[in-house]
PDB file of C-alpha atoms in Angstrom:
ATOM      1  CA  GLY A 126      11.237 -10.681  -1.976  1.00  0.00           C
ATOM      2  CA  ASN A 127      10.200  -7.668   0.176  1.00  0.00           C
ATOM      3  CA  ASN A 128       7.516  -9.180   2.624  1.00  0.00           C
ATOM      4  CA  LEU A 129       7.532 -11.867   5.026  1.00  0.00           C
ATOM      5  CA  SER A 130       3.781 -13.059   4.416  1.00  0.00           C
ATOM      6  CA  GLU A 131       3.658 -16.715   3.737  1.00  0.00           C
ATOM      7  CA  GLU A 132       1.225 -16.348   1.383  1.00  0.00           C
ATOM      8  CA  TYR A 133       3.130 -13.902  -0.758  1.00  0.00           C
ATOM      9  CA  LEU A 134       6.458 -16.097  -0.349  1.00  0.00           C
ATOM     10  CA  ALA A 135       4.586 -19.311  -1.759  1.00  0.00           C
ATOM     11  CA  GLU A 136       3.111 -17.517  -4.620  1.00  0.00           C
ATOM     12  CA  MET A 137       6.529 -16.043  -5.361  1.00  0.00           C
ATOM     13  CA  MET A 138       8.251 -19.538  -5.160  1.00  0.00           C
ATOM     14  CA  ASP A 139       5.257 -20.958  -7.409  1.00  0.00           C
ATOM     15  CA  LEU A 140       6.253 -18.624 -10.027  1.00  0.00           C
ATOM     16  CA  ALA A 141      10.011 -19.270  -9.688  1.00  0.00           C
ATOM     17  CA  GLY A 142       8.966 -22.861 -10.398  1.00  0.00           C
ATOM     18  CA  GLN A 143       7.528 -21.758 -13.583  1.00  0.00           C
ATOM     19  CA  SER A 144      10.307 -19.382 -14.468  1.00  0.00           C
ATOM     20  CA  ASN A 145      13.769 -19.356 -15.498  1.00  0.00           C
ATOM     21  CA  VAL A 146      15.258 -17.746 -12.464  1.00  0.00           C
ATOM     22  CA  ALA A 147      18.122 -15.323 -11.541  1.00  0.00           C
ATOM     23  CA  CYS A 148      17.978 -12.984  -8.351  1.00  0.00           C
ATOM     24  CA  ILE A 149      19.178  -9.276  -7.276  1.00  0.00           C
ATOM     25  CA  VAL A 150      19.334  -9.089  -3.773  1.00  0.00           C
ATOM     26  CA  ILE A 151      19.757  -5.793  -2.153  1.00  0.00           C
ATOM     27  CA  SER A 152      20.794  -5.015   1.490  1.00  0.00           C
ATOM     28  CA  LYS A 153      23.772  -2.872   2.765  1.00  0.00           C
ATOM     29  CA  SER A 154      24.271  -5.026   5.603  1.00  0.00           C
ATOM     30  CA  GLY A 155      22.664  -8.366   4.611  1.00  0.00           C
ATOM     31  CA  THR A 156      21.155  -8.319   7.681  1.00  0.00           C
ATOM     32  CA  THR A 157      17.733  -6.603   7.065  1.00  0.00           C
ATOM     33  CA  THR A 158      14.994  -8.913   8.022  1.00  0.00           C
ATOM     34  CA  GLU A 159      12.899  -9.110   4.838  1.00  0.00           C
ATOM     35  CA  PRO A 160      15.146  -9.286   2.443  1.00  0.00           C
ATOM     36  CA  ALA A 161      17.375 -11.774   4.278  1.00  0.00           C
ATOM     37  CA  VAL A 162      14.482 -14.326   4.826  1.00  0.00           C
ATOM     38  CA  ALA A 163      13.497 -13.871   1.012  1.00  0.00           C
ATOM     39  CA  PHE A 164      16.963 -14.190  -0.271  1.00  0.00           C
ATOM     40  CA  ARG A 165      17.567 -17.588   1.943  1.00  0.00           C
ATOM     41  CA  ILE A 166      14.196 -18.931   0.161  1.00  0.00           C
ATOM     42  CA  VAL A 167      15.102 -17.844  -3.223  1.00  0.00           C
ATOM     43  CA  LYS A 168      18.917 -18.413  -3.039  1.00  0.00           C
ATOM     44  CA  GLU A 169      18.238 -22.482  -1.927  1.00  0.00           C
ATOM     45  CA  HIS A 170      15.345 -22.429  -4.567  1.00  0.00           C
ATOM     46  CA  ILE A 171      18.137 -21.258  -7.442  1.00  0.00           C
ATOM     47  CA  GLU A 172      21.062 -23.860  -5.819  1.00  0.00           C
ATOM     48  CA  GLN A 173      18.624 -26.631  -5.735  1.00  0.00           C
ATOM     49  CA  ARG A 174      17.377 -26.242  -9.606  1.00  0.00           C
ATOM     50  CA  TYR A 175      20.878 -25.271 -10.869  1.00  0.00           C
ATOM     51  CA  GLY A 176      23.390 -26.333  -8.630  1.00  0.00           C
ATOM     52  CA  LYS A 177      25.378 -24.224  -6.655  1.00  0.00           C
ATOM     53  CA  ALA A 178      28.074 -22.922  -9.320  1.00  0.00           C
ATOM     54  CA  GLU A 179      25.394 -22.003 -12.006  1.00  0.00           C
ATOM     55  CA  ALA A 180      23.632 -20.470  -9.052  1.00  0.00           C
ATOM     56  CA  ALA A 181      26.548 -18.279  -8.332  1.00  0.00           C
ATOM     57  CA  THR A 182      26.239 -16.787 -12.128  1.00  0.00           C
ATOM     58  CA  ARG A 183      22.258 -16.127 -11.343  1.00  0.00           C
ATOM     59  CA  ILE A 184      22.760 -14.330  -8.396  1.00  0.00           C
ATOM     60  CA  VAL A 185      24.091 -10.563  -8.085  1.00  0.00           C
ATOM     61  CA  ALA A 186      24.406  -8.843  -4.794  1.00  0.00           C
ATOM     62  CA  ILE A 187      24.210  -5.191  -4.314  1.00  0.00           C
ATOM     63  CA  THR A 188      25.431  -4.146  -0.923  1.00  0.00           C
ATOM     64  CA  ASP A 189      28.427  -2.295   0.877  1.00  0.00           C
ATOM     65  CA  ALA A 190      31.719  -2.484  -0.698  1.00  0.00           C
ATOM     66  CA  VAL A 191      34.126  -3.795   1.953  1.00  0.00           C
ATOM     67  CA  LYS A 192      31.831  -5.152   5.084  1.00  0.00           C
ATOM     68  CA  GLY A 193      28.638  -6.838   6.274  1.00  0.00           C
ATOM     69  CA  ALA A 194      27.163 -10.421   5.835  1.00  0.00           C
ATOM     70  CA  LEU A 195      25.698 -10.080   2.235  1.00  0.00           C
ATOM     71  CA  LYS A 196      29.496  -8.606   1.024  1.00  0.00           C
ATOM     72  CA  THR A 197      30.994 -11.727   3.131  1.00  0.00           C
ATOM     73  CA  LEU A 198      28.429 -14.101   1.392  1.00  0.00           C
ATOM     74  CA  SER A 199      29.141 -12.481  -1.975  1.00  0.00           C
ATOM     75  CA  ASN A 200      32.754 -12.863  -1.822  1.00  0.00           C
ATOM     76  CA  GLN A 201      32.650 -16.494  -0.653  1.00  0.00           C
ATOM     77  CA  GLU A 202      30.230 -17.914  -3.264  1.00  0.00           C
ATOM     78  CA  GLY A 203      31.657 -15.556  -6.334  1.00  0.00           C
ATOM     79  CA  TYR A 204      28.187 -13.149  -6.880  1.00  0.00           C
ATOM     80  CA  CYS A 205      28.734 -10.346  -9.079  1.00  0.00           C
ATOM     81  CA  THR A 206      28.160  -7.336  -6.920  1.00  0.00           C
ATOM     82  CA  PHE A 207      27.451  -3.613  -7.153  1.00  0.00           C
ATOM     83  CA  ILE A 208      27.986  -1.174  -4.439  1.00  0.00           C
ATOM     84  CA  VAL A 209      25.315   0.812  -2.588  1.00  0.00           C
ATOM     85  CA  PRO A 210      27.141   4.076  -2.158  1.00  0.00           C
ATOM     86  CA  ASP A 211      28.180   5.117   1.507  1.00  0.00           C
ATOM     87  CA  ASN A 212      26.969   8.874   0.956  1.00  0.00           C
ATOM     88  CA  VAL A 213      23.356   8.013  -0.498  1.00  0.00           C
ATOM     89  CA  GLY A 214      20.832   7.113   2.089  1.00  0.00           C
ATOM     90  CA  GLY A 215      18.021   4.343   0.952  1.00  0.00           C
ATOM     91  CA  ARG A 216      15.531   6.497   0.400  1.00  0.00           C
ATOM     92  CA  PHE A 217      17.855   8.346  -2.265  1.00  0.00           C
ATOM     93  CA  SER A 218      19.290   5.566  -3.746  1.00  0.00           C
ATOM     94  CA  VAL A 219      16.846   4.913  -6.984  1.00  0.00           C
ATOM     95  CA  LEU A 220      19.413   6.294  -9.076  1.00  0.00           C
ATOM     96  CA  SER A 221      22.130   4.620  -7.872  1.00  0.00           C
ATOM     97  CA  PRO A 222      22.639   0.775  -8.635  1.00  0.00           C
ATOM     98  CA  VAL A 223      19.917  -0.035  -6.178  1.00  0.00           C
ATOM     99  CA  GLY A 224      17.320   1.376  -8.438  1.00  0.00           C
ATOM    100  CA  LEU A 225      19.217   1.465 -11.696  1.00  0.00           C
ATOM    101  CA  LEU A 226      19.986  -2.574 -12.053  1.00  0.00           C
ATOM    102  CA  PRO A 227      16.199  -3.856 -11.367  1.00  0.00           C
ATOM    103  CA  ILE A 228      14.717  -0.705 -13.701  1.00  0.00           C
ATOM    104  CA  CYS A 229      17.038  -1.931 -16.419  1.00  0.00           C
ATOM    105  CA  VAL A 230      16.471  -5.441 -16.038  1.00  0.00           C
ATOM    106  CA  ALA A 231      12.763  -4.920 -16.006  1.00  0.00           C
ATOM    107  CA  GLY A 232      13.308  -3.560 -19.869  1.00  0.00           C
ATOM    108  CA  TYR A 233      13.576   0.171 -19.308  1.00  0.00           C
ATOM    109  CA  ASP A 234      16.251   2.800 -20.691  1.00  0.00           C
ATOM    110  CA  ILE A 235      18.516   3.631 -17.912  1.00  0.00           C
ATOM    111  CA  ARG A 236      20.259   6.100 -19.698  1.00  0.00           C
ATOM    112  CA  GLU A 237      17.038   8.013 -20.950  1.00  0.00           C
ATOM    113  CA  MET A 238      16.017   7.740 -17.170  1.00  0.00           C
ATOM    114  CA  LEU A 239      18.825   9.453 -15.954  1.00  0.00           C
ATOM    115  CA  ARG A 240      19.122  12.403 -18.803  1.00  0.00           C
ATOM    116  CA  GLY A 241      15.449  13.105 -17.329  1.00  0.00           C
ATOM    117  CA  ALA A 242      16.864  13.381 -13.711  1.00  0.00           C
ATOM    118  CA  ALA A 243      19.619  15.708 -14.938  1.00  0.00           C
ATOM    119  CA  ALA A 244      16.724  17.819 -16.564  1.00  0.00           C
ATOM    120  CA  ALA A 245      14.691  17.959 -13.615  1.00  0.00           C
ATOM    121  CA  LYS A 246      17.478  18.598 -11.336  1.00  0.00           C
ATOM    122  CA  ARG A 247      18.841  21.564 -13.626  1.00  0.00           C
ATOM    123  CA  GLN A 248      15.232  22.766 -13.212  1.00  0.00           C
ATOM    124  CA  VAL A 249      15.114  22.629  -9.406  1.00  0.00           C
ATOM    125  CA  CYS A 250      18.465  23.862  -8.755  1.00  0.00           C
ATOM    126  CA  VAL A 251      17.502  27.448 -10.269  1.00  0.00           C
ATOM    127  CA  ARG A 252      16.090  29.886  -7.739  1.00  0.00           C
ATOM    128  CA  SER A 253      12.982  31.195  -9.610  1.00  0.00           C
ATOM    129  CA  GLU A 254       9.385  31.502  -8.886  1.00  0.00           C
ATOM    130  CA  ASP A 255       9.072  29.100 -11.402  1.00  0.00           C
ATOM    131  CA  ASN A 256      11.158  26.460  -9.677  1.00  0.00           C
ATOM    132  CA  PRO A 257       8.285  23.547  -8.948  1.00  0.00           C
ATOM    133  CA  ALA A 258      10.523  22.206  -5.984  1.00  0.00           C
ATOM    134  CA  LEU A 259      10.470  25.664  -4.240  1.00  0.00           C
ATOM    135  CA  LEU A 260       6.227  26.383  -5.069  1.00  0.00           C
ATOM    136  CA  TYR A 261       5.759  22.641  -3.494  1.00  0.00           C
ATOM    137  CA  ALA A 262       8.072  23.139  -0.455  1.00  0.00           C
ATOM    138  CA  ALA A 263       6.295  26.804  -0.194  1.00  0.00           C
ATOM    139  CA  MET A 264       3.033  25.734  -0.181  1.00  0.00           C
ATOM    140  CA  ARG A 265       3.547  22.421   2.230  1.00  0.00           C
ATOM    141  CA  ASN A 266       5.335  24.553   4.916  1.00  0.00           C
ATOM    142  CA  LEU A 267       2.321  27.141   4.544  1.00  0.00           C
ATOM    143  CA  LEU A 268      -0.261  24.387   5.098  1.00  0.00           C
ATOM    144  CA  TYR A 269       1.268  22.904   7.929  1.00  0.00           C
ATOM    145  CA  SER A 270       2.734  26.172   9.793  1.00  0.00           C
ATOM    146  CA  GLU A 271      -0.047  28.342   9.257  1.00  0.00           C
ATOM    147  CA  LEU A 272      -2.858  26.086   8.917  1.00  0.00           C
ATOM    148  CA  GLY A 273      -2.042  23.425  10.774  1.00  0.00           C
ATOM    149  CA  LYS A 274      -2.722  21.056   7.754  1.00  0.00           C
ATOM    150  CA  LYS A 275      -0.520  17.540   9.262  1.00  0.00           C
ATOM    151  CA  VAL A 276      -1.200  14.943   6.681  1.00  0.00           C
ATOM    152  CA  GLU A 277      -0.636  15.084   3.099  1.00  0.00           C
ATOM    153  CA  ILE A 278      -2.231  12.535   0.690  1.00  0.00           C
ATOM    154  CA  LEU A 279      -0.288  11.448  -2.947  1.00  0.00           C
ATOM    155  CA  SER A 280      -3.063  10.230  -5.144  1.00  0.00           C
ATOM    156  CA  CYS A 281      -2.056   7.908  -8.000  1.00  0.00           C
ATOM    157  CA  PRO A 282      -3.789   8.153 -11.049  1.00  0.00           C
ATOM    158  CA  ASN A 283      -3.404   4.214 -11.469  1.00  0.00           C
ATOM    159  CA  GLU A 284      -2.179   0.926  -9.973  1.00  0.00           C
ATOM    160  CA  SER A 285       0.829   1.159 -12.059  1.00  0.00           C
ATOM    161  CA  THR A 286       2.251   4.330 -10.198  1.00  0.00           C
ATOM    162  CA  ARG A 287       1.372   2.437  -6.508  1.00  0.00           C
ATOM    163  CA  PHE A 288       5.099   2.039  -5.441  1.00  0.00           C
ATOM    164  CA  PHE A 289       5.984   5.188  -6.536  1.00  0.00           C
ATOM    165  CA  ALA A 290       3.905   6.384  -3.853  1.00  0.00           C
ATOM    166  CA  GLU A 291       5.349   4.007  -1.440  1.00  0.00           C
ATOM    167  CA  TRP A 292       8.660   5.223  -2.211  1.00  0.00           C
ATOM    168  CA  TRP A 293       7.306   9.248  -1.558  1.00  0.00           C
ATOM    169  CA  LYS A 294       5.783   8.232   1.558  1.00  0.00           C
ATOM    170  CA  GLN A 295       9.378   6.537   3.142  1.00  0.00           C
ATOM    171  CA  LEU A 296      11.093   9.717   1.695  1.00  0.00           C
ATOM    172  CA  TYR A 297       8.677  12.269   3.347  1.00  0.00           C
ATOM    173  CA  GLY A 298       8.283  10.479   6.228  1.00  0.00           C
ATOM    174  CA  GLU A 299      12.038   9.473   7.108  1.00  0.00           C
ATOM    175  CA  SER A 300      13.086  13.002   6.351  1.00  0.00           C
ATOM    176  CA  GLU A 301      10.657  15.155   7.728  1.00  0.00           C
ATOM    177  CA  GLY A 302       9.127  12.338  10.366  1.00  0.00           C
ATOM    178  CA  LYS A 303      11.614  12.729  13.154  1.00  0.00           C
ATOM    179  CA  GLN A 304      10.320  13.584  16.730  1.00  0.00           C
ATOM    180  CA  GLY A 305       6.965  14.098  15.793  1.00  0.00           C
ATOM    181  CA  LEU A 306       7.426  16.946  13.612  1.00  0.00           C
ATOM    182  CA  GLY A 307       6.706  16.830   9.929  1.00  0.00           C
ATOM    183  CA  ILE A 308       3.844  16.307   7.727  1.00  0.00           C
ATOM    184  CA  PHE A 309       2.435  12.666   7.466  1.00  0.00           C
ATOM    185  CA  PRO A 310       2.408  11.415   4.127  1.00  0.00           C
ATOM    186  CA  ALA A 311      -0.098   8.992   2.790  1.00  0.00           C
ATOM    187  CA  SER A 312      -1.425   7.668  -0.239  1.00  0.00           C
ATOM    188  CA  CYS A 313      -4.434   6.204  -2.430  1.00  0.00           C
ATOM    189  CA  VAL A 314      -4.993   4.824  -5.877  1.00  0.00           C
ATOM    190  CA  TYR A 315      -7.481   7.138  -7.493  1.00  0.00           C
ATOM    191  CA  THR A 316     -10.361   6.344  -7.651  1.00  0.00           C
ATOM    192  CA  ALA A 317     -10.896   3.337  -5.721  1.00  0.00           C
ATOM    193  CA  ASP A 318      -9.416   4.769  -2.616  1.00  0.00           C
TER     194      ASP A 318
END
């Protein structure tokens, strides 16, 4: 439910009509357009199909701890809620309930993922010429400042990694793309693009 395309929403609801449905809605405020519209459609479907009481057991909200439209609705309807941490920006939230709950529901081992994240953190927090994060940052900055390279392309090895590239574009675009500065992040799926 992350797209306002009527074709996308119709296909999603056709699939929902053939499936056992539950919903995880993720929005700090509850007023971001895309998830708010999609959630209204899915919520209505779940309530009509299962009844209001059971719908409350099938809807999980990941939202603000105390305020916002989604938090208010969750309290009123009795939805299970998880918190979007105040000190974690959206583009960094994959290792919070925002990313971990959907990843877990998709069947992945989040404990193993967190162990891998902790190992990567240990590796990139060491000042060393072998630190891959420092090497990457140095190369990007050199290409940008000394050689005028203003576009960086992340090529995905296959279609299954396309959404990683979407996150990467948001991460770099929002982190560096202020006031017309920074490298423009783009992506492609190898070899099709």
